[in-house]
Amino acid sequence: MCSKPACNWAWSGGAGDCWSRLAALAGGLAVASQIRTDSWPKFVSHQHLHCEAVDESIKSAGGSSIVTLEVQKDRPGLLNEATDKLRSCQVNIKDARISTDEASQSAKHIYIVQCKVTGKGLTEERLEEVSKALRELGVGLCKAEPWPVYTSEEVAQHKTKENGIWVSYKDGVYDITDFVANHPGGQDKILLAAGKAIDPFWRIYQQHTGRGNAVEALAKMRIGDLADPPAVSGQGEDPYDADPDRHPGLIFHNNKPCNAELPSELMMDSWLTPNPVWFIRHHHPVPVIDPDKYRLIVDGVGTKSVTLTLDDLKSRFVKHEVTATLQCGGNRRSELDKIQKTGGIPWGFGAMSTARWGGVYLREVLQHCAGLSLEGVEAFGVKHIVFKGVDDMEASIPVDKALSPYGDVLVAYEMNGEPLPNEHGAPVRLVVPGVVGVRNVKWVGRIIASTEEAEGPWQRGLAYKGFSPMVKDLKNIDVEKIHSMQELPVQSAIVSPKPGSKTELDDIEVKGFAWSGGGRGIIRVDVSCDNGETWITADLVEGKDQSPTRAWAWTFWEASVPVPDHLKGKEVTLLCRAVDSAYSTQPERPEPLWNLRGLNCNCWHQVKVQHVDDE
């Protein structure tokens, strides 16, 4: 265990007992039989089983203490009795876990505690006081001990699955071995921190601490305290200090990095979303790039490498404009979260916006400038076009989409008639109409013709891949073999009236938007107020005149829906569903759509309102 442990553990009994104790020290996160046992001899050699603190240095307690209550026969209410006893000893319970054996009805209660006064672990005297209090329950063996303490050097020895993957955060040590495969950012990213402190990484990816989900998940993996935590420094610039000011009307889910959605109140004010209230989806700080020093490198298989300036793009190519809606793959994720928590930002339906983009066609840059011919694509086996952002973002699209004369992929430098804002990718970004937002790489610095799709978590990791509703973790799943999201399914939502609003009118005026990936136009939107028993066909308004095969932007719709007599004076549930030019429509329920990452939620959208009947 530790070369110089704060607590010398004397182990007796067989390997199974030894590993059971380690499982208990790990916070009871797994039953001993579920923990890997192939490496335990290396981990606990020359030690035997009887667990007690004998190191005198422990009298000035560390960060936490662990209380283990081994119950011969569990009973209802025991957890409450035990926690009451602990609180009577003036301790704060930081975590509690129970593992049970159904056959024998035995159980193991594990509590991580701190002194309520000092906020630290308990002294030997306090540990004995806690043990005595719990023994009064008369249910089994109780031990109260200091939490194991590890040095940074010891943490650094755990970098592989065979030896366990550990990290430290502030004053804690965590075993993340079983979590690595499920990391939303991909295994490669999280393994950069193996055996190290994750504090510097979370300083960049501040969504980990901003939403609290990651901190909560990490706490369950804690196995001890860090003997030499890094000094907390108030100096040093925040990497997000240079981020632009943002419109206060946006709905913010994170600030660092910024992730904010377009509020419903502003969504239908204009068919083109004003730049200041465009939805924001960032993975990193917003880079600040001098337009005069900007360079775009285009190279890869079957090309001749070229470097272009912003002026080159504006002067050497014909400017084109494409009106397109971009939507995050996690739009409406919050509806799936109601079924079971997913991984990601709990977006409403505002993780999408529309703009008229100005720039040059990607196909012209690749073919006429970099020399990528259709014959070269076949000869060299080019399958993907990879985009690398200055912010370390990387994604790719199929070469078919990139080179299609009907794909309308832009290397864009304008947004709604203005120079591209820093927030949205200045000086140059990719706009890939009809495709999930993450492929529309901002601040693009390099474009590569490739035989393989982009590397990294946003293309090959689990972040933008859909799984069956039955998949709850990624054990025995090769994530890289799962198809990466590209085109999105048909979508619609009710923007007005708002949920919970009241109406006295017998005809409810309903407005919303509809959109489908791949350029598939919206041919119909149906609206119901009686749980789908009857439907009203909505009028399509702005966006209805787009080509049915190149309808890159959303379509607004509106309908006047009469309230049936039997629903007057009652709560009314409004429903909408869209049909695209492929005659694909939205599924009724969210349950079959649920997936680990909460992607592609496009079930019927519903809004509940109260009808007020004066008669």
Coordinates of C-alpha atoms in Angstrom, one line a residue:
M1 CA 0.0 0.0 0.0
C2 CA 2.0 3.1 1.2
S3 CA 5.7 3.0 1.6
K4 CA 5.4 5.3 4.6
P5 CA 1.7 5.0 5.5
A6 CA 0.1 7.4 8.0
C7 CA -1.5 4.2 9.3
N8 CA 0.3 0.9 9.5
W9 CA -2.2 -1.8 8.6
A10 CA -1.6 -5.3 10.0
W11 CA -3.3 -7.8 7.7
S12 CA -4.3 -11.4 8.7
G13 CA -6.5 -13.9 6.9
G14 CA -6.6 -14.9 3.2
A15 CA -6.4 -12.9 0.1
G16 CA -10.1 -12.5 -0.1
D17 CA -10.3 -11.0 3.4
C18 CA -7.5 -8.7 2.5
W19 CA -9.2 -7.5 -0.7
S20 CA -12.5 -7.1 1.2
R21 CA -10.8 -4.7 3.5
L22 CA -9.4 -2.7 0.6
A23 CA -12.8 -2.6 -0.9
A24 CA -14.1 -1.1 2.4
L25 CA -11.3 1.4 2.4
A26 CA -12.3 2.4 -1.1
G27 CA -15.5 3.7 0.3
G28 CA -17.6 0.6 -0.4
L29 CA -18.0 1.5 -4.0
A30 CA -17.9 -2.1 -5.0
V31 CA -18.5 -5.5 -3.4
A32 CA -15.1 -7.1 -2.9
S33 CA -15.9 -9.9 -5.4
Q34 CA -16.5 -7.3 -8.1
I35 CA -13.1 -5.7 -7.7
R36 CA -10.1 -6.9 -9.8
T37 CA -8.0 -9.4 -7.8
D38 CA -5.3 -10.1 -10.3
S39 CA -3.0 -7.5 -8.9
W40 CA -3.7 -7.6 -5.2
P41 CA -0.5 -9.5 -4.2
K42 CA 1.7 -6.6 -5.5
F43 CA -0.5 -4.1 -3.7
V44 CA -0.6 -5.7 -0.3
S45 CA 2.5 -7.8 -0.1
H46 CA 4.1 -8.5 3.4
Q47 CA 1.0 -7.4 5.3
H48 CA -1.7 -9.3 7.2
L49 CA -5.3 -8.6 8.3
H50 CA -6.1 -6.8 11.6
C51 CA -6.9 -3.2 10.9
E52 CA -6.0 -0.5 13.4
A53 CA -4.1 2.8 13.5
V54 CA -0.8 2.5 15.3
D55 CA 1.2 5.4 13.8
E56 CA 1.5 8.0 16.5
S57 CA 1.7 10.8 13.9
I58 CA -2.0 10.3 13.2
K59 CA -2.9 12.2 16.3
S60 CA -3.1 15.4 14.2
A61 CA -5.8 14.0 12.0
G62 CA -5.9 14.3 8.2
G63 CA -8.8 15.2 5.9
S64 CA -11.3 12.4 6.7
S65 CA -11.8 9.3 8.7
I66 CA -13.5 6.0 7.7
V67 CA -16.0 4.2 9.9
T68 CA -16.9 0.6 9.1
L69 CA -19.8 -1.2 10.6
E70 CA -19.9 -4.9 9.8
V71 CA -23.4 -6.1 10.5
Q72 CA -24.2 -9.8 11.0
K73 CA -27.8 -9.3 10.1
D74 CA -29.1 -6.1 8.5
R75 CA -32.4 -4.7 9.5
P76 CA -34.7 -1.9 8.3
G77 CA -33.8 1.5 9.9
L78 CA -30.3 0.6 10.8
L79 CA -28.8 3.2 8.5
N80 CA -30.9 6.0 10.2
E81 CA -29.9 4.7 13.6
A82 CA -26.2 4.6 12.7
T83 CA -26.2 8.1 11.2
D84 CA -28.0 9.5 14.3
K85 CA -25.3 8.0 16.5
L86 CA -22.6 9.6 14.3
R87 CA -24.3 13.0 14.4
S88 CA -24.6 12.8 18.1
C89 CA -20.8 12.5 18.2
Q90 CA -20.5 15.9 16.4
V91 CA -19.3 14.5 13.1
N92 CA -20.2 15.4 9.5
I93 CA -21.0 12.4 7.3
K94 CA -19.4 13.1 3.9
D95 CA -20.4 9.9 2.3
A96 CA -22.2 6.6 3.2
R97 CA -22.3 3.3 1.4
I98 CA -23.9 -0.1 2.1
S99 CA -23.0 -3.4 0.6
T100 CA -25.2 -6.4 1.4
D101 CA -25.0 -10.2 1.1
E102 CA -28.6 -11.3 0.4
A103 CA -27.8 -14.9 1.2
S104 CA -26.5 -14.3 4.7
Q105 CA -28.3 -11.0 5.2
S106 CA -25.0 -9.6 6.4
A107 CA -24.0 -6.0 5.5
K108 CA -21.2 -3.6 5.6
H109 CA -21.9 0.1 6.3
I110 CA -19.1 2.5 5.4
Y111 CA -19.2 6.1 6.4
I112 CA -16.6 8.8 5.5
V113 CA -16.7 11.4 8.3
Q114 CA -15.1 14.7 9.4
C115 CA -15.1 16.5 12.7
K116 CA -17.9 19.0 12.7
V117 CA -15.7 21.6 14.5
T118 CA -12.4 21.3 12.7
G119 CA -13.7 20.0 9.3
K120 CA -10.9 17.4 9.3
G121 CA -10.5 13.8 10.2
L122 CA -10.9 12.6 13.8
T123 CA -8.2 12.2 16.3
E124 CA -7.6 8.8 18.0
E125 CA -9.7 9.9 21.0
R126 CA -12.6 10.9 18.8
L127 CA -12.3 7.7 16.7
E128 CA -12.6 5.7 19.9
E129 CA -15.6 7.8 20.9
V130 CA -17.3 7.1 17.6
S131 CA -16.6 3.3 17.8
K132 CA -18.1 3.2 21.3
A133 CA -21.2 4.9 20.2
L134 CA -21.8 2.6 17.3
R135 CA -21.1 -0.5 19.3
E136 CA -24.1 0.5 21.5
L137 CA -26.3 -0.6 18.5
G138 CA -25.2 -4.2 19.2
V139 CA -25.3 -5.3 15.6
G140 CA -21.8 -6.3 14.8
L141 CA -18.1 -5.3 14.6
C142 CA -17.4 -1.6 14.4
K143 CA -14.1 0.1 13.5
A144 CA -13.3 3.8 13.2
E145 CA -10.0 4.6 11.5
P146 CA -8.1 7.4 9.8
W147 CA -8.4 7.5 6.0
P148 CA -5.3 6.2 4.2
V149 CA -2.8 8.9 3.2
Y150 CA -0.8 8.7 0.0
T151 CA 2.0 10.9 -1.4
S152 CA 2.0 12.3 -4.9
E153 CA 4.9 9.9 -5.6
E154 CA 2.7 6.9 -4.7
V155 CA -0.2 8.2 -6.8
A156 CA 2.2 8.5 -9.8
Q157 CA 2.8 4.7 -9.6
H158 CA -0.8 4.0 -10.6
K159 CA -1.2 4.8 -14.3
T160 CA -2.4 1.5 -15.9
K161 CA -5.5 -0.7 -15.6
E162 CA -3.2 -3.5 -14.3
N163 CA -2.0 -1.4 -11.4
G164 CA -5.0 0.8 -11.1
I165 CA -5.5 4.3 -12.5
W166 CA -5.3 6.9 -9.7
V167 CA -5.6 10.7 -9.8
S168 CA -5.5 13.4 -7.1
Y169 CA -7.7 16.4 -6.8
K170 CA -7.1 19.0 -4.1
D171 CA -6.4 16.9 -0.9
G172 CA -7.9 13.7 -2.1
V173 CA -6.8 10.5 -3.9
Y174 CA -9.2 8.7 -6.3
D175 CA -9.2 5.4 -8.1
I176 CA -10.8 6.1 -11.5
T177 CA -9.9 2.7 -13.1
D178 CA -13.5 1.6 -13.7
F179 CA -14.6 5.1 -14.8
V180 CA -12.1 5.6 -17.6
A181 CA -14.1 3.7 -20.3
N182 CA -17.2 5.8 -19.5
H183 CA -15.5 9.2 -19.5
P184 CA -17.6 11.5 -21.8
G185 CA -14.4 13.2 -23.1
G186 CA -12.9 9.9 -24.2
Q187 CA -10.2 7.6 -22.6
D188 CA -7.3 9.5 -24.2
K189 CA -8.2 12.7 -22.6
I190 CA -8.6 11.4 -19.1
L191 CA -5.5 9.2 -19.3
L192 CA -3.4 12.3 -19.7
A193 CA -4.1 12.8 -15.9
A194 CA -3.3 9.2 -14.9
G195 CA -1.1 9.2 -11.8
K196 CA -1.3 13.0 -11.6
A197 CA -3.3 15.9 -10.2
I198 CA -6.4 16.7 -12.2
D199 CA -6.6 20.2 -10.8
P200 CA -4.7 21.8 -13.8
F201 CA -7.0 20.0 -16.3
W202 CA -10.1 21.1 -14.5
R203 CA -8.9 24.6 -14.6
I204 CA -9.3 24.5 -18.4
Y205 CA -12.4 22.2 -18.4
Q206 CA -14.2 24.2 -15.7
Q207 CA -17.6 22.6 -16.6
H208 CA -16.4 19.8 -14.3
T209 CA -16.7 22.0 -11.3
G210 CA -19.3 24.4 -12.7
R211 CA -22.2 21.9 -12.9
G212 CA -21.0 19.8 -9.9
N213 CA -21.8 16.5 -11.6
A214 CA -18.1 15.6 -12.1
V215 CA -17.2 16.5 -8.5
E216 CA -20.0 14.4 -7.2
A217 CA -19.0 11.4 -9.3
L218 CA -15.4 11.8 -8.4
A219 CA -16.2 11.8 -4.6
K220 CA -17.6 8.3 -4.9
M221 CA -14.2 7.1 -6.2
R222 CA -12.1 8.5 -3.3
I223 CA -9.7 6.1 -1.7
G224 CA -7.8 8.3 0.6
D225 CA -6.1 11.7 1.4
L226 CA -3.2 13.3 -0.4
A227 CA -0.2 13.8 1.9
D228 CA 1.2 16.7 -0.1
P229 CA -1.5 18.5 -1.9
P230 CA -0.5 21.3 -4.3
A231 CA -0.3 24.8 -2.8
V232 CA -3.4 26.9 -3.6
S233 CA -2.3 29.9 -5.4
G234 CA -4.4 33.0 -6.1
Q235 CA -2.0 34.1 -8.8
G236 CA -2.0 33.3 -12.5
E237 CA -4.5 34.4 -15.2
D238 CA -7.7 32.5 -15.6
P239 CA -7.7 31.1 -19.2
Y240 CA -11.2 32.4 -19.6
D241 CA -10.4 36.0 -18.8
A242 CA -10.3 36.9 -22.5
D243 CA -13.7 35.4 -23.3
P244 CA -16.1 38.0 -24.9
D245 CA -19.0 39.6 -23.0
R246 CA -22.2 37.7 -23.5
H247 CA -25.9 38.7 -23.8
P248 CA -27.6 38.4 -20.4
G249 CA -30.7 37.1 -22.1
L250 CA -29.1 33.8 -22.9
I251 CA -29.8 30.8 -20.7
F252 CA -26.4 29.8 -19.3
H253 CA -25.6 26.2 -18.4
N254 CA -21.8 26.9 -18.0
N255 CA -19.6 29.9 -18.0
K256 CA -16.2 28.2 -18.2
P257 CA -16.4 27.0 -21.0
C258 CA -19.5 28.9 -22.0
N259 CA -22.5 26.8 -22.9
A260 CA -25.7 28.8 -23.3
E261 CA -29.0 28.4 -25.2
L262 CA -31.3 30.7 -27.1
P263 CA -34.3 31.5 -24.8
S264 CA -37.7 30.6 -26.2
E265 CA -38.8 34.3 -25.8
L266 CA -36.3 35.4 -28.5
M267 CA -36.4 32.3 -30.7
M268 CA -39.1 33.4 -33.1
D269 CA -38.6 37.1 -33.1
S270 CA -36.5 36.7 -36.3
W271 CA -36.0 33.8 -38.7
L272 CA -32.3 34.6 -38.6
T273 CA -31.1 34.5 -35.0
P274 CA -29.3 37.8 -34.1
N275 CA -25.6 37.2 -33.4
P276 CA -25.6 38.3 -29.8
V277 CA -28.2 35.7 -28.7
W278 CA -26.9 32.8 -30.9
F279 CA -26.6 29.7 -28.8
I280 CA -23.1 28.9 -27.6
R281 CA -21.4 25.6 -27.3
H282 CA -17.7 25.7 -26.4
H283 CA -15.3 23.1 -25.1
H284 CA -12.4 25.5 -24.3
P285 CA -11.7 29.2 -23.8
V286 CA -12.4 31.4 -26.8
P287 CA -9.1 31.9 -28.6
V288 CA -8.1 35.4 -29.6
I289 CA -6.7 35.4 -33.1
D290 CA -5.2 38.4 -35.0
P291 CA -7.0 38.3 -38.4
D292 CA -3.8 39.7 -40.1
K293 CA -1.7 36.8 -38.8
Y294 CA -4.3 34.1 -39.3
R295 CA -3.2 31.2 -41.5
L296 CA -5.3 28.2 -42.8
I297 CA -3.3 25.1 -43.8
V298 CA -4.9 22.7 -46.2
D299 CA -3.1 19.4 -46.8
G300 CA -3.4 15.7 -46.5
V301 CA -3.7 12.6 -48.7
G302 CA -4.0 13.4 -52.4
T303 CA -3.5 17.2 -52.0
K304 CA -0.7 19.7 -52.5
S305 CA -0.2 21.6 -49.2
V306 CA -1.3 25.2 -49.3
T307 CA -1.4 28.0 -46.7
L308 CA -4.1 30.6 -47.0
T309 CA -4.6 34.0 -45.3
L310 CA -8.0 35.5 -44.5
D311 CA -7.4 37.9 -47.4
D312 CA -6.7 35.0 -49.7
L313 CA -10.1 33.5 -48.8
K314 CA -11.8 36.8 -49.5
S315 CA -10.0 37.8 -52.7
R316 CA -9.1 34.5 -54.5
F317 CA -12.5 32.8 -54.2
V318 CA -16.0 33.6 -55.1
K319 CA -18.0 34.5 -52.0
H320 CA -21.2 32.4 -51.4
E321 CA -23.9 32.7 -48.8
V322 CA -25.7 29.7 -47.2
T323 CA -28.5 30.1 -44.6
A324 CA -28.3 27.2 -42.2
T325 CA -29.5 26.2 -38.7
L326 CA -26.9 24.6 -36.4
Q327 CA -28.1 22.3 -33.7
C328 CA -26.2 20.6 -30.8
G329 CA -26.6 16.8 -30.7
G330 CA -27.7 17.2 -27.1
N331 CA -30.6 19.5 -27.8
R332 CA -33.6 18.6 -25.6
R333 CA -31.4 16.4 -23.4
S334 CA -33.2 17.6 -20.3
E335 CA -36.3 15.6 -21.4
L336 CA -34.2 12.4 -21.5
D337 CA -32.8 13.3 -18.1
K338 CA -36.3 13.0 -16.6
I339 CA -36.2 9.2 -17.5
Q340 CA -32.7 8.6 -16.2
K341 CA -29.8 11.0 -15.9
T342 CA -27.6 11.1 -18.9
G343 CA -24.1 12.6 -19.4
G344 CA -24.0 16.1 -20.7
I345 CA -25.4 19.6 -20.5
P346 CA -29.2 19.6 -19.7
W347 CA -30.2 21.6 -22.8
G348 CA -33.8 22.6 -23.3
F349 CA -34.8 23.1 -27.0
G350 CA -32.6 26.2 -27.4
A351 CA -29.3 24.6 -28.4
M352 CA -29.9 25.6 -32.0
S353 CA -29.9 28.9 -34.0
T354 CA -30.0 30.1 -37.6
A355 CA -27.7 32.4 -39.5
R356 CA -26.9 33.5 -43.1
W357 CA -23.2 32.5 -43.4
G358 CA -20.8 34.0 -45.9
G359 CA -17.6 32.5 -47.1
V360 CA -16.2 30.1 -49.7
Y361 CA -17.2 26.6 -50.6
L362 CA -15.0 24.0 -49.0
R363 CA -15.0 22.0 -52.2
E364 CA -13.5 24.9 -54.1
V365 CA -10.7 25.2 -51.6
L366 CA -10.0 21.5 -51.7
Q367 CA -10.3 21.0 -55.5
H368 CA -9.1 24.2 -57.1
C369 CA -6.5 25.2 -54.5
A370 CA -5.3 22.1 -52.8
G371 CA -5.7 20.0 -56.0
L372 CA -7.9 17.2 -54.5
S373 CA -9.6 15.7 -57.5
L374 CA -12.4 13.1 -57.6
E375 CA -9.9 10.7 -59.2
G376 CA -7.4 11.4 -56.4
V377 CA -10.1 10.7 -53.8
E378 CA -10.6 7.2 -55.3
A379 CA -6.9 6.5 -56.0
F380 CA -5.7 7.5 -52.5
G381 CA -8.7 6.2 -50.6
V382 CA -9.7 9.6 -49.1
K383 CA -12.8 9.0 -46.9
H384 CA -12.9 12.0 -44.6
I385 CA -12.1 15.7 -44.3
V386 CA -10.7 16.6 -40.9
F387 CA -10.9 20.0 -39.4
K388 CA -8.6 21.1 -36.6
G389 CA -9.5 24.2 -34.5
V390 CA -7.0 26.5 -32.9
D391 CA -8.7 25.6 -29.6
D392 CA -7.6 22.0 -29.9
M393 CA -11.0 20.9 -31.2
E394 CA -11.0 18.3 -33.9
A395 CA -13.8 16.8 -36.0
S396 CA -14.4 15.4 -39.5
I397 CA -17.1 14.8 -42.1
P398 CA -17.3 12.3 -44.9
V399 CA -15.5 13.4 -48.1
D400 CA -18.8 12.9 -50.0
K401 CA -20.4 15.7 -48.0
A402 CA -17.3 17.9 -48.3
L403 CA -17.0 17.7 -52.1
S404 CA -20.7 17.5 -53.1
P405 CA -21.8 20.4 -55.3
Y406 CA -25.1 20.2 -53.3
G407 CA -23.5 19.9 -49.8
D408 CA -23.0 23.7 -49.5
V409 CA -20.1 23.3 -46.9
L410 CA -18.6 26.7 -46.2
V411 CA -15.3 27.9 -45.0
A412 CA -17.1 30.9 -43.4
Y413 CA -15.9 34.4 -42.4
E414 CA -19.2 36.2 -42.2
M415 CA -22.3 35.7 -40.0
N416 CA -25.6 37.5 -40.8
G417 CA -23.8 40.0 -43.0
E418 CA -21.1 40.9 -40.4
P419 CA -17.6 39.7 -39.8
L420 CA -17.6 36.4 -37.9
P421 CA -17.6 37.2 -34.1
N422 CA -14.9 35.8 -31.9
E423 CA -17.6 33.9 -30.0
H424 CA -18.6 32.0 -33.1
G425 CA -15.3 31.2 -34.6
A426 CA -13.5 34.3 -36.0
P427 CA -11.7 34.7 -38.2
V428 CA -12.7 31.5 -40.0
R429 CA -14.9 28.5 -39.1
L430 CA -16.5 25.6 -40.9
V431 CA -20.3 25.5 -41.6
V432 CA -21.5 22.1 -42.5
P433 CA -25.3 22.4 -43.2
G434 CA -27.6 19.6 -42.1
V435 CA -24.9 18.0 -39.8
V436 CA -24.6 17.9 -36.0
G437 CA -23.2 21.1 -34.6
V438 CA -19.9 19.6 -33.3
R439 CA -18.7 19.0 -36.9
N440 CA -19.0 22.8 -37.6
V441 CA -15.5 23.5 -36.2
K442 CA -14.9 27.0 -35.0
W443 CA -11.5 28.9 -35.3
V444 CA -10.4 26.3 -37.9
G445 CA -6.6 26.3 -38.5
R446 CA -6.1 23.2 -40.6
I447 CA -8.1 21.2 -43.1
I448 CA -6.8 17.7 -43.9
A449 CA -7.9 15.1 -46.5
S450 CA -7.6 11.7 -44.7
T451 CA -8.3 8.0 -45.0
E452 CA -9.6 8.0 -41.5
E453 CA -12.0 10.1 -39.5
A454 CA -10.7 12.6 -36.9
E455 CA -9.1 11.5 -33.7
G456 CA -10.1 12.6 -30.3
P457 CA -13.2 12.5 -28.0
W458 CA -15.5 14.5 -30.2
Q459 CA -15.3 12.1 -33.1
R460 CA -14.1 8.7 -31.8
G461 CA -15.1 9.0 -28.1
L462 CA -18.5 8.4 -26.7
A463 CA -19.5 12.1 -26.6
Y464 CA -21.3 12.1 -29.9
K465 CA -22.3 8.5 -30.4
G466 CA -25.7 7.0 -29.8
F467 CA -26.2 3.8 -27.9
S468 CA -29.2 1.5 -27.2
P469 CA -31.4 2.4 -24.2
M470 CA -30.2 -0.8 -22.6
V471 CA -26.6 0.3 -22.5
K472 CA -25.9 1.8 -19.1
D473 CA -22.1 1.7 -19.2
L474 CA -19.4 0.9 -21.8
K475 CA -18.1 -2.3 -20.5
N476 CA -17.2 -4.7 -23.4
I477 CA -18.1 -2.0 -25.9
D478 CA -15.5 -0.8 -28.5
V479 CA -16.6 2.8 -28.6
E480 CA -14.5 3.7 -31.7
K481 CA -16.5 1.2 -33.8
I482 CA -19.8 2.9 -33.0
H483 CA -20.9 5.2 -35.9
S484 CA -20.2 8.9 -35.2
M485 CA -23.1 11.3 -35.4
Q486 CA -23.4 13.3 -38.7
E487 CA -26.9 14.1 -40.0
L488 CA -29.6 14.7 -37.3
P489 CA -33.2 13.4 -37.3
V490 CA -36.3 15.5 -37.8
Q491 CA -37.1 17.9 -35.0
S492 CA -39.8 20.3 -33.9
A493 CA -40.9 22.1 -30.7
I494 CA -43.6 24.4 -29.4
V495 CA -42.2 27.8 -28.6
S496 CA -45.6 29.5 -27.7
P497 CA -47.5 29.3 -25.5
K498 CA -45.1 28.7 -22.6
P499 CA -45.5 25.8 -20.2
G500 CA -47.9 26.6 -17.3
S501 CA -49.5 29.6 -19.0
K502 CA -53.2 30.2 -18.9
T503 CA -55.7 30.9 -21.7
E504 CA -59.3 31.8 -21.8
L505 CA -59.5 31.4 -25.6
D506 CA -61.3 28.4 -27.0
D507 CA -58.8 28.4 -29.8
I508 CA -55.2 28.2 -28.6
E509 CA -52.7 29.9 -30.9
V510 CA -49.6 27.7 -31.1
K511 CA -46.3 28.6 -32.7
G512 CA -43.0 26.7 -33.1
F513 CA -40.2 25.6 -35.3
A514 CA -39.3 22.4 -37.2
W515 CA -36.1 21.3 -38.8
S516 CA -34.5 18.1 -40.2
G517 CA -30.9 17.1 -40.8
G518 CA -29.4 16.4 -44.2
G519 CA -31.2 19.3 -45.9
R520 CA -34.5 17.4 -45.7
G521 CA -37.3 20.0 -45.9
I522 CA -40.3 20.2 -43.6
I523 CA -43.4 19.3 -45.4
R524 CA -45.9 19.2 -42.5
V525 CA -46.3 19.9 -38.8
D526 CA -49.2 18.4 -36.8
V527 CA -50.5 19.8 -33.6
S528 CA -52.8 18.2 -31.0
C529 CA -54.4 19.1 -27.7
D530 CA -56.1 15.8 -26.9
N531 CA -53.1 13.4 -26.5
G532 CA -52.9 12.7 -30.2
E533 CA -56.5 11.6 -30.7
T534 CA -56.9 14.4 -33.3
W535 CA -54.4 16.6 -35.1
I536 CA -54.5 20.0 -36.7
T537 CA -52.1 20.6 -39.6
A538 CA -50.1 23.8 -38.9
D539 CA -49.4 26.5 -41.4
L540 CA -45.8 26.7 -42.5
V541 CA -44.4 30.2 -42.6
E542 CA -40.8 31.5 -42.7
G543 CA -38.5 28.8 -44.2
K544 CA -41.3 27.0 -46.1
D545 CA -39.9 27.9 -49.5
Q546 CA -36.5 26.2 -49.2
S547 CA -35.6 23.4 -51.5
P548 CA -36.9 20.1 -50.1
T549 CA -33.5 18.6 -50.6
R550 CA -31.3 21.6 -49.5
A551 CA -33.5 23.0 -46.6
W552 CA -30.6 23.8 -44.3
A553 CA -32.6 26.2 -42.1
W554 CA -35.5 25.7 -39.8
T555 CA -39.1 26.3 -40.7
F556 CA -41.5 28.3 -38.5
W557 CA -45.1 27.2 -38.2
E558 CA -48.2 28.3 -36.4
A559 CA -51.6 26.7 -35.8
S560 CA -55.0 27.6 -34.2
V561 CA -56.0 24.6 -32.1
P562 CA -59.6 24.4 -30.8
V563 CA -60.0 23.2 -27.3
P564 CA -62.5 20.2 -27.1
D565 CA -65.5 20.7 -24.8
H566 CA -64.4 18.0 -22.5
L567 CA -61.0 19.8 -21.9
K568 CA -62.4 23.3 -21.3
G569 CA -61.5 24.5 -17.8
K570 CA -58.8 21.8 -17.5
E571 CA -55.1 21.3 -18.1
V572 CA -54.4 20.9 -21.8
T573 CA -51.4 19.1 -23.2
L574 CA -50.3 20.5 -26.5
L575 CA -48.3 18.2 -28.8
C576 CA -46.4 18.7 -32.0
R577 CA -44.7 16.5 -34.5
A578 CA -43.0 17.3 -37.8
V579 CA -42.7 15.3 -41.0
D580 CA -39.7 15.9 -43.4
S581 CA -39.3 15.4 -47.1
A582 CA -38.3 11.8 -46.6
Y583 CA -41.6 11.3 -44.7
S584 CA -39.7 10.6 -41.6
T585 CA -41.6 11.8 -38.5
Q586 CA -40.9 12.2 -34.8
P587 CA -41.4 9.3 -32.4
E588 CA -44.1 9.6 -29.8
R589 CA -42.3 8.9 -26.5
P590 CA -38.8 9.7 -25.2
E591 CA -38.2 6.3 -23.4
P592 CA -37.1 4.4 -26.5
L593 CA -34.8 7.3 -27.4
W594 CA -33.0 7.3 -24.1
N595 CA -29.2 6.8 -24.4
L596 CA -26.2 7.2 -22.3
R597 CA -25.2 10.6 -23.6
G598 CA -28.7 12.0 -24.1
L599 CA -28.4 12.6 -27.8
N600 CA -30.9 13.0 -30.6
C601 CA -34.0 13.6 -28.5
N602 CA -36.7 14.3 -31.0
C603 CA -39.9 12.8 -29.6
W604 CA -43.2 14.7 -29.8
H605 CA -42.7 18.0 -28.0
Q606 CA -45.3 18.8 -25.4
V607 CA -46.4 21.8 -23.5
K608 CA -49.0 21.8 -20.7
V609 CA -51.3 24.9 -20.4
Q610 CA -54.3 25.7 -18.3
H611 CA -57.6 26.5 -20.0
V612 CA -59.8 28.8 -18.1
D613 CA -63.5 28.4 -18.7
D614 CA -65.6 31.4 -17.7
E615 CA -68.9 29.7 -18.4

